[in-house]
């Protein structure tokens, strides 16, 4: 590649990249050339992918950006069967919902909830169409500190809170009928929402405090008795996630196959 760049620079008579031992960055001329060539390269890739549609089995790479919750609770019911159906497709999954523009980062599609969907995107329902958050604590913690009977009582309890990568610390929300209550959880442990969730659950199992997480995630702990449901009548429910992708004329064959597969396996409302 370095030889090809040097030949291009010699042919054009201009320097296209600044090179150091630590980085390679485009010059002003190089960036201008990239900007002008990008549409042509995109059209060429779309033309090649259109030919891929004539194959008996679509092939290529599908790159997905998803939250950790989707990687844990949604994709395990979909991806194994998809990979068996389309053995020529290679799937790359990045479990990181902090990427602001997944398409600029090179992903084909993402999974998000409706309040975090980017504008002007096509959204396809994926996974369960209704989910809920659950509040839980270990039997030992509740024996030691007592069981809260109202969300406001959580202000006197140790809560395992979470923080997004951008620093935002979400409130805990509770609903019962028309009543909506938000509290700011506080306690001895704060985890990153995503990679730190398993640590938070383990801490809750060991009696460090209460944790609020997807009910589906906590269900095995309820069934084993390691955690106990708390304030269950107040658990909030919300719509399930969506697979979203850019509105473009030609959808890559691996993504089209995945979209069709997801639609065929859609969970009825």
PDB file of C-alpha atoms in Angstrom:
ATOM      1  CA  UNK A   1       0.000   0.000   0.000  1.00  0.00           C
ATOM      2  CA  UNK A   2       2.853   2.376   0.811  1.00  0.00           C
ATOM      3  CA  UNK A   3       4.353   1.726  -2.637  1.00  0.00           C
ATOM      4  CA  UNK A   4       0.994   2.395  -4.278  1.00  0.00           C
ATOM      5  CA  UNK A   5       0.658   5.704  -2.425  1.00  0.00           C
ATOM      6  CA  UNK A   6       4.189   6.756  -3.419  1.00  0.00           C
ATOM      7  CA  UNK A   7       3.450   5.932  -7.070  1.00  0.00           C
ATOM      8  CA  UNK A   8       0.232   7.968  -6.902  1.00  0.00           C
ATOM      9  CA  UNK A   9       2.057  10.931  -5.351  1.00  0.00           C
ATOM     10  CA  UNK A  10       4.802  10.735  -7.999  1.00  0.00           C
ATOM     11  CA  UNK A  11       2.222  10.592 -10.770  1.00  0.00           C
ATOM     12  CA  UNK A  12       0.188  13.515  -9.391  1.00  0.00           C
ATOM     13  CA  UNK A  13       3.176  15.569  -8.326  1.00  0.00           C
ATOM     14  CA  UNK A  14       1.679  16.364  -4.900  1.00  0.00           C
ATOM     15  CA  UNK A  15       2.022  14.907  -1.413  1.00  0.00           C
ATOM     16  CA  UNK A  16      -1.132  13.085  -0.322  1.00  0.00           C
ATOM     17  CA  UNK A  17      -0.198  12.036   3.235  1.00  0.00           C
ATOM     18  CA  UNK A  18       1.828  13.342   6.157  1.00  0.00           C
ATOM     19  CA  UNK A  19       3.864  10.422   7.503  1.00  0.00           C
ATOM     20  CA  UNK A  20       5.525  10.012  10.863  1.00  0.00           C
ATOM     21  CA  UNK A  21       6.570   6.957  12.844  1.00  0.00           C
ATOM     22  CA  UNK A  22       3.362   7.323  14.897  1.00  0.00           C
ATOM     23  CA  UNK A  23       0.675   8.369  12.421  1.00  0.00           C
ATOM     24  CA  UNK A  24      -0.346   8.829   8.807  1.00  0.00           C
ATOM     25  CA  UNK A  25      -2.790  11.662   8.035  1.00  0.00           C
ATOM     26  CA  UNK A  26      -3.988  13.113   4.725  1.00  0.00           C
ATOM     27  CA  UNK A  27      -2.648  16.436   3.505  1.00  0.00           C
ATOM     28  CA  UNK A  28      -5.063  19.094   2.286  1.00  0.00           C
ATOM     29  CA  UNK A  29      -4.633  17.766  -1.241  1.00  0.00           C
ATOM     30  CA  UNK A  30      -5.066  14.205  -0.047  1.00  0.00           C
ATOM     31  CA  UNK A  31      -8.282  15.036   1.811  1.00  0.00           C
ATOM     32  CA  UNK A  32      -9.638  16.846  -1.257  1.00  0.00           C
ATOM     33  CA  UNK A  33      -8.903  13.786  -3.392  1.00  0.00           C
ATOM     34  CA  UNK A  34     -10.595  11.458  -0.864  1.00  0.00           C
ATOM     35  CA  UNK A  35     -13.686  13.691  -0.796  1.00  0.00           C
ATOM     36  CA  UNK A  36     -13.971  13.722  -4.587  1.00  0.00           C
ATOM     37  CA  UNK A  37     -13.344   9.992  -4.992  1.00  0.00           C
ATOM     38  CA  UNK A  38     -15.674   8.797  -2.190  1.00  0.00           C
ATOM     39  CA  UNK A  39     -18.919   8.924  -4.268  1.00  0.00           C
ATOM     40  CA  UNK A  40     -17.273   7.047  -7.148  1.00  0.00           C
ATOM     41  CA  UNK A  41     -15.877   4.377  -4.827  1.00  0.00           C
ATOM     42  CA  UNK A  42     -19.274   4.051  -3.138  1.00  0.00           C
ATOM     43  CA  UNK A  43     -20.993   3.613  -6.507  1.00  0.00           C
ATOM     44  CA  UNK A  44     -18.458   0.961  -7.494  1.00  0.00           C
ATOM     45  CA  UNK A  45     -19.017  -0.941  -4.231  1.00  0.00           C
ATOM     46  CA  UNK A  46     -22.794  -0.789  -4.736  1.00  0.00           C
ATOM     47  CA  UNK A  47     -22.435  -2.091  -8.306  1.00  0.00           C
ATOM     48  CA  UNK A  48     -20.301  -5.014  -7.135  1.00  0.00           C
ATOM     49  CA  UNK A  49     -22.720  -5.765  -4.326  1.00  0.00           C
ATOM     50  CA  UNK A  50     -25.655  -5.734  -6.764  1.00  0.00           C
ATOM     51  CA  UNK A  51     -23.920  -8.536  -8.667  1.00  0.00           C
ATOM     52  CA  UNK A  52     -23.556 -10.374  -5.353  1.00  0.00           C
ATOM     53  CA  UNK A  53     -27.353 -10.529  -5.225  1.00  0.00           C
ATOM     54  CA  UNK A  54     -27.330 -12.953  -8.168  1.00  0.00           C
ATOM     55  CA  UNK A  55     -25.453 -15.552  -6.124  1.00  0.00           C
ATOM     56  CA  UNK A  56     -27.350 -18.502  -4.721  1.00  0.00           C
ATOM     57  CA  UNK A  57     -26.046 -17.550  -1.278  1.00  0.00           C
ATOM     58  CA  UNK A  58     -25.175 -13.939  -0.353  1.00  0.00           C
ATOM     59  CA  UNK A  59     -21.621 -13.448   0.858  1.00  0.00           C
ATOM     60  CA  UNK A  60     -19.568 -10.690   2.396  1.00  0.00           C
ATOM     61  CA  UNK A  61     -19.227  -8.989   5.765  1.00  0.00           C
ATOM     62  CA  UNK A  62     -22.000  -7.553   7.938  1.00  0.00           C
ATOM     63  CA  UNK A  63     -20.845  -5.097  10.621  1.00  0.00           C
ATOM     64  CA  UNK A  64     -23.284  -4.335  13.456  1.00  0.00           C
ATOM     65  CA  UNK A  65     -23.026  -1.818  16.299  1.00  0.00           C
ATOM     66  CA  UNK A  66     -25.269  -2.745  19.230  1.00  0.00           C
ATOM     67  CA  UNK A  67     -25.669  -2.022  22.944  1.00  0.00           C
ATOM     68  CA  UNK A  68     -24.458  -4.678  25.360  1.00  0.00           C
ATOM     69  CA  UNK A  69     -28.075  -5.429  26.276  1.00  0.00           C
ATOM     70  CA  UNK A  70     -28.851  -6.365  22.654  1.00  0.00           C
ATOM     71  CA  UNK A  71     -25.740  -8.528  22.408  1.00  0.00           C
ATOM     72  CA  UNK A  72     -26.880 -10.318  25.561  1.00  0.00           C
ATOM     73  CA  UNK A  73     -30.656 -10.456  25.178  1.00  0.00           C
ATOM     74  CA  UNK A  74     -31.529 -10.125  21.462  1.00  0.00           C
ATOM     75  CA  UNK A  75     -28.814 -11.445  19.157  1.00  0.00           C
ATOM     76  CA  UNK A  76     -28.348 -14.893  20.779  1.00  0.00           C
ATOM     77  CA  UNK A  77     -31.839 -15.840  19.557  1.00  0.00           C
ATOM     78  CA  UNK A  78     -31.089 -14.637  16.010  1.00  0.00           C
ATOM     79  CA  UNK A  79     -27.425 -14.815  15.016  1.00  0.00           C
ATOM     80  CA  UNK A  80     -26.716 -18.571  15.353  1.00  0.00           C
ATOM     81  CA  UNK A  81     -29.604 -19.472  13.045  1.00  0.00           C
ATOM     82  CA  UNK A  82     -28.673 -16.658  10.646  1.00  0.00           C
ATOM     83  CA  UNK A  83     -25.076 -17.866  10.390  1.00  0.00           C
ATOM     84  CA  UNK A  84     -26.263 -21.411   9.724  1.00  0.00           C
ATOM     85  CA  UNK A  85     -28.606 -20.161   6.991  1.00  0.00           C
ATOM     86  CA  UNK A  86     -25.959 -17.938   5.368  1.00  0.00           C
ATOM     87  CA  UNK A  87     -22.572 -19.621   5.887  1.00  0.00           C
ATOM     88  CA  UNK A  88     -20.846 -17.299   3.392  1.00  0.00           C
ATOM     89  CA  UNK A  89     -21.647 -14.182   5.438  1.00  0.00           C
ATOM     90  CA  UNK A  90     -19.154 -13.040   8.069  1.00  0.00           C
ATOM     91  CA  UNK A  91     -20.720 -11.027  10.912  1.00  0.00           C
ATOM     92  CA  UNK A  92     -18.804  -8.557  13.076  1.00  0.00           C
ATOM     93  CA  UNK A  93     -20.594  -7.307  16.214  1.00  0.00           C
ATOM     94  CA  UNK A  94     -19.333  -4.367  18.249  1.00  0.00           C
ATOM     95  CA  UNK A  95     -21.177  -4.116  21.574  1.00  0.00           C
ATOM     96  CA  UNK A  96     -20.759  -0.383  22.165  1.00  0.00           C
ATOM     97  CA  UNK A  97     -23.674   2.058  22.058  1.00  0.00           C
ATOM     98  CA  UNK A  98     -21.507   5.149  22.631  1.00  0.00           C
ATOM     99  CA  UNK A  99     -20.580   5.548  18.943  1.00  0.00           C
ATOM    100  CA  UNK A 100     -22.424   8.685  17.793  1.00  0.00           C
ATOM    101  CA  UNK A 101     -22.330   8.002  14.025  1.00  0.00           C
ATOM    102  CA  UNK A 102     -22.097   4.286  13.372  1.00  0.00           C
ATOM    103  CA  UNK A 103     -22.117   4.725   9.580  1.00  0.00           C
ATOM    104  CA  UNK A 104     -19.148   7.096   9.623  1.00  0.00           C
ATOM    105  CA  UNK A 105     -17.423   4.452  11.757  1.00  0.00           C
ATOM    106  CA  UNK A 106     -17.978   1.859   9.039  1.00  0.00           C
ATOM    107  CA  UNK A 107     -20.925  -0.125  10.400  1.00  0.00           C
ATOM    108  CA  UNK A 108     -23.725  -1.355   8.146  1.00  0.00           C
ATOM    109  CA  UNK A 109     -26.472  -1.168  10.773  1.00  0.00           C
ATOM    110  CA  UNK A 110     -27.106  -0.763  14.469  1.00  0.00           C
ATOM    111  CA  UNK A 111     -29.569  -1.731  17.170  1.00  0.00           C
ATOM    112  CA  UNK A 112     -31.046   0.982  19.357  1.00  0.00           C
ATOM    113  CA  UNK A 113     -34.220   1.850  21.256  1.00  0.00           C
ATOM    114  CA  UNK A 114     -36.594   4.382  19.727  1.00  0.00           C
ATOM    115  CA  UNK A 115     -35.438   7.315  21.868  1.00  0.00           C
ATOM    116  CA  UNK A 116     -31.859   6.854  20.614  1.00  0.00           C
ATOM    117  CA  UNK A 117     -32.534   6.161  16.938  1.00  0.00           C
ATOM    118  CA  UNK A 118     -30.776   8.498  14.546  1.00  0.00           C
ATOM    119  CA  UNK A 119     -32.974  10.586  12.258  1.00  0.00           C
ATOM    120  CA  UNK A 120     -33.726   9.680   8.624  1.00  0.00           C
ATOM    121  CA  UNK A 121     -33.076   6.001   9.234  1.00  0.00           C
ATOM    122  CA  UNK A 122     -35.085   2.915   8.364  1.00  0.00           C
ATOM    123  CA  UNK A 123     -36.001   1.002  11.540  1.00  0.00           C
ATOM    124  CA  UNK A 124     -37.017  -2.666  11.666  1.00  0.00           C
ATOM    125  CA  UNK A 125     -38.331  -4.219  14.922  1.00  0.00           C
ATOM    126  CA  UNK A 126     -35.955  -6.824  16.293  1.00  0.00           C
ATOM    127  CA  UNK A 127     -36.340  -9.037  19.361  1.00  0.00           C
ATOM    128  CA  UNK A 128     -39.132  -8.820  21.955  1.00  0.00           C
ATOM    129  CA  UNK A 129     -41.536  -5.965  21.331  1.00  0.00           C
ATOM    130  CA  UNK A 130     -42.004  -5.168  24.995  1.00  0.00           C
ATOM    131  CA  UNK A 131     -39.407  -5.179  27.727  1.00  0.00           C
ATOM    132  CA  UNK A 132     -39.197  -3.993  31.310  1.00  0.00           C
ATOM    133  CA  UNK A 133     -36.655  -2.953  33.883  1.00  0.00           C
ATOM    134  CA  UNK A 134     -36.555  -4.865  37.147  1.00  0.00           C
ATOM    135  CA  UNK A 135     -35.286  -3.889  40.583  1.00  0.00           C
ATOM    136  CA  UNK A 136     -33.523  -6.583  42.594  1.00  0.00           C
ATOM    137  CA  UNK A 137     -31.430  -7.277  45.678  1.00  0.00           C
ATOM    138  CA  UNK A 138     -29.996 -10.328  47.380  1.00  0.00           C
ATOM    139  CA  UNK A 139     -31.871 -12.021  50.228  1.00  0.00           C
ATOM    140  CA  UNK A 140     -28.954 -11.172  52.528  1.00  0.00           C
ATOM    141  CA  UNK A 141     -29.156  -7.455  51.714  1.00  0.00           C
ATOM    142  CA  UNK A 142     -32.916  -7.323  52.280  1.00  0.00           C
ATOM    143  CA  UNK A 143     -32.568  -9.208  55.568  1.00  0.00           C
ATOM    144  CA  UNK A 144     -29.975  -6.669  56.677  1.00  0.00           C
ATOM    145  CA  UNK A 145     -31.545  -3.425  55.395  1.00  0.00           C
ATOM    146  CA  UNK A 146     -35.229  -4.272  54.958  1.00  0.00           C
ATOM    147  CA  UNK A 147     -37.346  -4.425  51.789  1.00  0.00           C
ATOM    148  CA  UNK A 148     -38.378  -1.072  50.247  1.00  0.00           C
ATOM    149  CA  UNK A 149     -42.144  -0.702  49.870  1.00  0.00           C
ATOM    150  CA  UNK A 150     -42.108   2.511  47.793  1.00  0.00           C
ATOM    151  CA  UNK A 151     -39.617   3.993  45.283  1.00  0.00           C
ATOM    152  CA  UNK A 152     -38.958   6.960  47.592  1.00  0.00           C
ATOM    153  CA  UNK A 153     -37.623   4.514  50.204  1.00  0.00           C
ATOM    154  CA  UNK A 154     -34.700   3.795  47.859  1.00  0.00           C
ATOM    155  CA  UNK A 155     -33.174   7.121  48.905  1.00  0.00           C
ATOM    156  CA  UNK A 156     -32.313   5.410  52.197  1.00  0.00           C
ATOM    157  CA  UNK A 157     -30.810   2.327  50.534  1.00  0.00           C
ATOM    158  CA  UNK A 158     -27.529   1.401  48.864  1.00  0.00           C
ATOM    159  CA  UNK A 159     -28.081   1.461  45.102  1.00  0.00           C
ATOM    160  CA  UNK A 160     -25.700   0.199  42.419  1.00  0.00           C
ATOM    161  CA  UNK A 161     -25.917   3.016  39.885  1.00  0.00           C
ATOM    162  CA  UNK A 162     -24.786   3.253  36.276  1.00  0.00           C
ATOM    163  CA  UNK A 163     -23.098   5.784  34.047  1.00  0.00           C
ATOM    164  CA  UNK A 164     -22.940   6.035  30.246  1.00  0.00           C
ATOM    165  CA  UNK A 165     -19.678   6.625  28.429  1.00  0.00           C
ATOM    166  CA  UNK A 166     -20.574  10.301  27.945  1.00  0.00           C
ATOM    167  CA  UNK A 167     -20.804  10.754  31.718  1.00  0.00           C
ATOM    168  CA  UNK A 168     -24.606  10.789  31.909  1.00  0.00           C
ATOM    169  CA  UNK A 169     -26.006   9.093  35.026  1.00  0.00           C
ATOM    170  CA  UNK A 170     -29.611   8.088  34.298  1.00  0.00           C
ATOM    171  CA  UNK A 171     -32.342   8.278  36.905  1.00  0.00           C
ATOM    172  CA  UNK A 172     -34.243   5.184  37.947  1.00  0.00           C
ATOM    173  CA  UNK A 173     -37.850   5.418  36.764  1.00  0.00           C
ATOM    174  CA  UNK A 174     -40.857   3.699  38.308  1.00  0.00           C
ATOM    175  CA  UNK A 175     -44.458   3.559  37.084  1.00  0.00           C
ATOM    176  CA  UNK A 176     -47.707   2.437  38.619  1.00  0.00           C
ATOM    177  CA  UNK A 177     -50.916   3.451  36.897  1.00  0.00           C
ATOM    178  CA  UNK A 178     -50.594   7.136  36.015  1.00  0.00           C
ATOM    179  CA  UNK A 179     -47.902   7.740  38.628  1.00  0.00           C
ATOM    180  CA  UNK A 180     -44.307   8.217  37.453  1.00  0.00           C
ATOM    181  CA  UNK A 181     -41.451   8.565  39.942  1.00  0.00           C
ATOM    182  CA  UNK A 182     -37.790   9.278  39.175  1.00  0.00           C
ATOM    183  CA  UNK A 183     -35.006   8.978  41.710  1.00  0.00           C
ATOM    184  CA  UNK A 184     -31.261   9.480  41.516  1.00  0.00           C
ATOM    185  CA  UNK A 185     -29.691   6.243  42.778  1.00  0.00           C
ATOM    186  CA  UNK A 186     -26.773   6.580  45.143  1.00  0.00           C
ATOM    187  CA  UNK A 187     -24.610   4.015  46.846  1.00  0.00           C
ATOM    188  CA  UNK A 188     -21.171   2.507  47.230  1.00  0.00           C
ATOM    189  CA  UNK A 189     -20.767   1.330  43.612  1.00  0.00           C
ATOM    190  CA  UNK A 190     -21.153   2.986  40.209  1.00  0.00           C
ATOM    191  CA  UNK A 191     -20.608   0.942  37.037  1.00  0.00           C
ATOM    192  CA  UNK A 192     -20.309   1.725  33.341  1.00  0.00           C
ATOM    193  CA  UNK A 193     -23.542   0.940  31.528  1.00  0.00           C
ATOM    194  CA  UNK A 194     -22.405  -1.779  29.164  1.00  0.00           C
ATOM    195  CA  UNK A 195     -19.137  -3.398  30.105  1.00  0.00           C
ATOM    196  CA  UNK A 196     -19.624  -2.988  33.849  1.00  0.00           C
ATOM    197  CA  UNK A 197     -23.088  -4.497  34.149  1.00  0.00           C
ATOM    198  CA  UNK A 198     -21.946  -8.030  35.016  1.00  0.00           C
ATOM    199  CA  UNK A 199     -19.830  -6.602  37.829  1.00  0.00           C
ATOM    200  CA  UNK A 200     -22.888  -4.742  39.133  1.00  0.00           C
ATOM    201  CA  UNK A 201     -24.989  -7.893  39.098  1.00  0.00           C
ATOM    202  CA  UNK A 202     -22.284  -9.874  40.908  1.00  0.00           C
ATOM    203  CA  UNK A 203     -22.057  -7.106  43.522  1.00  0.00           C
ATOM    204  CA  UNK A 204     -25.831  -7.209  44.022  1.00  0.00           C
ATOM    205  CA  UNK A 205     -25.743 -10.999  44.422  1.00  0.00           C
ATOM    206  CA  UNK A 206     -23.095 -10.559  47.122  1.00  0.00           C
ATOM    207  CA  UNK A 207     -25.284  -8.127  49.040  1.00  0.00           C
ATOM    208  CA  UNK A 208     -23.726  -4.763  48.105  1.00  0.00           C
ATOM    209  CA  UNK A 209     -27.029  -3.113  47.210  1.00  0.00           C
ATOM    210  CA  UNK A 210     -30.017  -2.914  44.879  1.00  0.00           C
ATOM    211  CA  UNK A 211     -29.627  -3.023  41.115  1.00  0.00           C
ATOM    212  CA  UNK A 212     -32.014  -2.016  38.320  1.00  0.00           C
ATOM    213  CA  UNK A 213     -31.588  -3.808  35.008  1.00  0.00           C
ATOM    214  CA  UNK A 214     -33.513  -5.541  32.213  1.00  0.00           C
ATOM    215  CA  UNK A 215     -35.934  -8.063  33.681  1.00  0.00           C
ATOM    216  CA  UNK A 216     -34.832 -10.596  31.068  1.00  0.00           C
ATOM    217  CA  UNK A 217     -31.228 -10.193  32.222  1.00  0.00           C
ATOM    218  CA  UNK A 218     -32.108 -10.725  35.884  1.00  0.00           C
ATOM    219  CA  UNK A 219     -34.649 -13.518  35.376  1.00  0.00           C
ATOM    220  CA  UNK A 220     -32.129 -16.397  35.841  1.00  0.00           C
ATOM    221  CA  UNK A 221     -31.067 -14.881  39.177  1.00  0.00           C
ATOM    222  CA  UNK A 222     -34.704 -14.683  40.293  1.00  0.00           C
ATOM    223  CA  UNK A 223     -35.238 -18.325  39.346  1.00  0.00           C
ATOM    224  CA  UNK A 224     -32.127 -19.453  41.251  1.00  0.00           C
ATOM    225  CA  UNK A 225     -32.968 -17.325  44.292  1.00  0.00           C
ATOM    226  CA  UNK A 226     -29.678 -15.396  44.122  1.00  0.00           C
ATOM    227  CA  UNK A 227     -31.687 -12.184  43.722  1.00  0.00           C
ATOM    228  CA  UNK A 228     -35.185 -11.215  44.864  1.00  0.00           C
ATOM    229  CA  UNK A 229     -37.596  -8.964  42.895  1.00  0.00           C
ATOM    230  CA  UNK A 230     -38.233  -5.638  44.638  1.00  0.00           C
ATOM    231  CA  UNK A 231     -41.090  -3.162  43.967  1.00  0.00           C
ATOM    232  CA  UNK A 232     -42.363  -5.347  41.128  1.00  0.00           C
ATOM    233  CA  UNK A 233     -45.677  -3.433  40.693  1.00  0.00           C
ATOM    234  CA  UNK A 234     -43.586  -0.350  39.885  1.00  0.00           C
ATOM    235  CA  UNK A 235     -41.383  -1.849  37.162  1.00  0.00           C
ATOM    236  CA  UNK A 236     -41.534   0.297  33.998  1.00  0.00           C
ATOM    237  CA  UNK A 237     -42.297  -1.296  30.643  1.00  0.00           C
ATOM    238  CA  UNK A 238     -41.127   0.060  27.273  1.00  0.00           C
ATOM    239  CA  UNK A 239     -41.030  -0.877  23.555  1.00  0.00           C
ATOM    240  CA  UNK A 240     -38.382  -3.283  22.320  1.00  0.00           C
ATOM    241  CA  UNK A 241     -35.354  -2.368  20.185  1.00  0.00           C
ATOM    242  CA  UNK A 242     -34.978  -1.721  16.463  1.00  0.00           C
ATOM    243  CA  UNK A 243     -32.458  -2.647  13.817  1.00  0.00           C
ATOM    244  CA  UNK A 244     -31.743   0.562  11.920  1.00  0.00           C
ATOM    245  CA  UNK A 245     -29.793   1.363   8.764  1.00  0.00           C
ATOM    246  CA  UNK A 246     -29.287   4.222   6.324  1.00  0.00           C
ATOM    247  CA  UNK A 247     -31.887   4.872   3.644  1.00  0.00           C
ATOM    248  CA  UNK A 248     -29.938   4.184   0.478  1.00  0.00           C
ATOM    249  CA  UNK A 249     -30.775   2.881  -2.953  1.00  0.00           C
ATOM    250  CA  UNK A 250     -28.769  -0.332  -2.767  1.00  0.00           C
ATOM    251  CA  UNK A 251     -28.560  -2.198   0.525  1.00  0.00           C
ATOM    252  CA  UNK A 252     -25.509  -4.512   0.739  1.00  0.00           C
ATOM    253  CA  UNK A 253     -26.446  -8.145   0.222  1.00  0.00           C
ATOM    254  CA  UNK A 254     -25.344  -9.312   3.725  1.00  0.00           C
ATOM    255  CA  UNK A 255     -27.435  -6.588   5.359  1.00  0.00           C
ATOM    256  CA  UNK A 256     -30.430  -7.296   3.092  1.00  0.00           C
ATOM    257  CA  UNK A 257     -30.251 -10.984   4.029  1.00  0.00           C
ATOM    258  CA  UNK A 258     -30.132 -10.083   7.729  1.00  0.00           C
ATOM    259  CA  UNK A 259     -33.068  -7.662   7.439  1.00  0.00           C
ATOM    260  CA  UNK A 260     -35.188 -10.271   5.684  1.00  0.00           C
ATOM    261  CA  UNK A 261     -34.189 -12.891   8.253  1.00  0.00           C
ATOM    262  CA  UNK A 262     -35.156 -10.598  11.140  1.00  0.00           C
ATOM    263  CA  UNK A 263     -38.508  -9.772   9.556  1.00  0.00           C
ATOM    264  CA  UNK A 264     -39.305 -13.446   9.016  1.00  0.00           C
ATOM    265  CA  UNK A 265     -38.615 -14.168  12.701  1.00  0.00           C
ATOM    266  CA  UNK A 266     -40.374 -11.062  14.007  1.00  0.00           C
ATOM    267  CA  UNK A 267     -42.121 -11.502  17.330  1.00  0.00           C
ATOM    268  CA  UNK A 268     -45.821 -10.579  17.018  1.00  0.00           C
ATOM    269  CA  UNK A 269     -46.857  -7.487  19.060  1.00  0.00           C
TER     270      UNK A 269
END
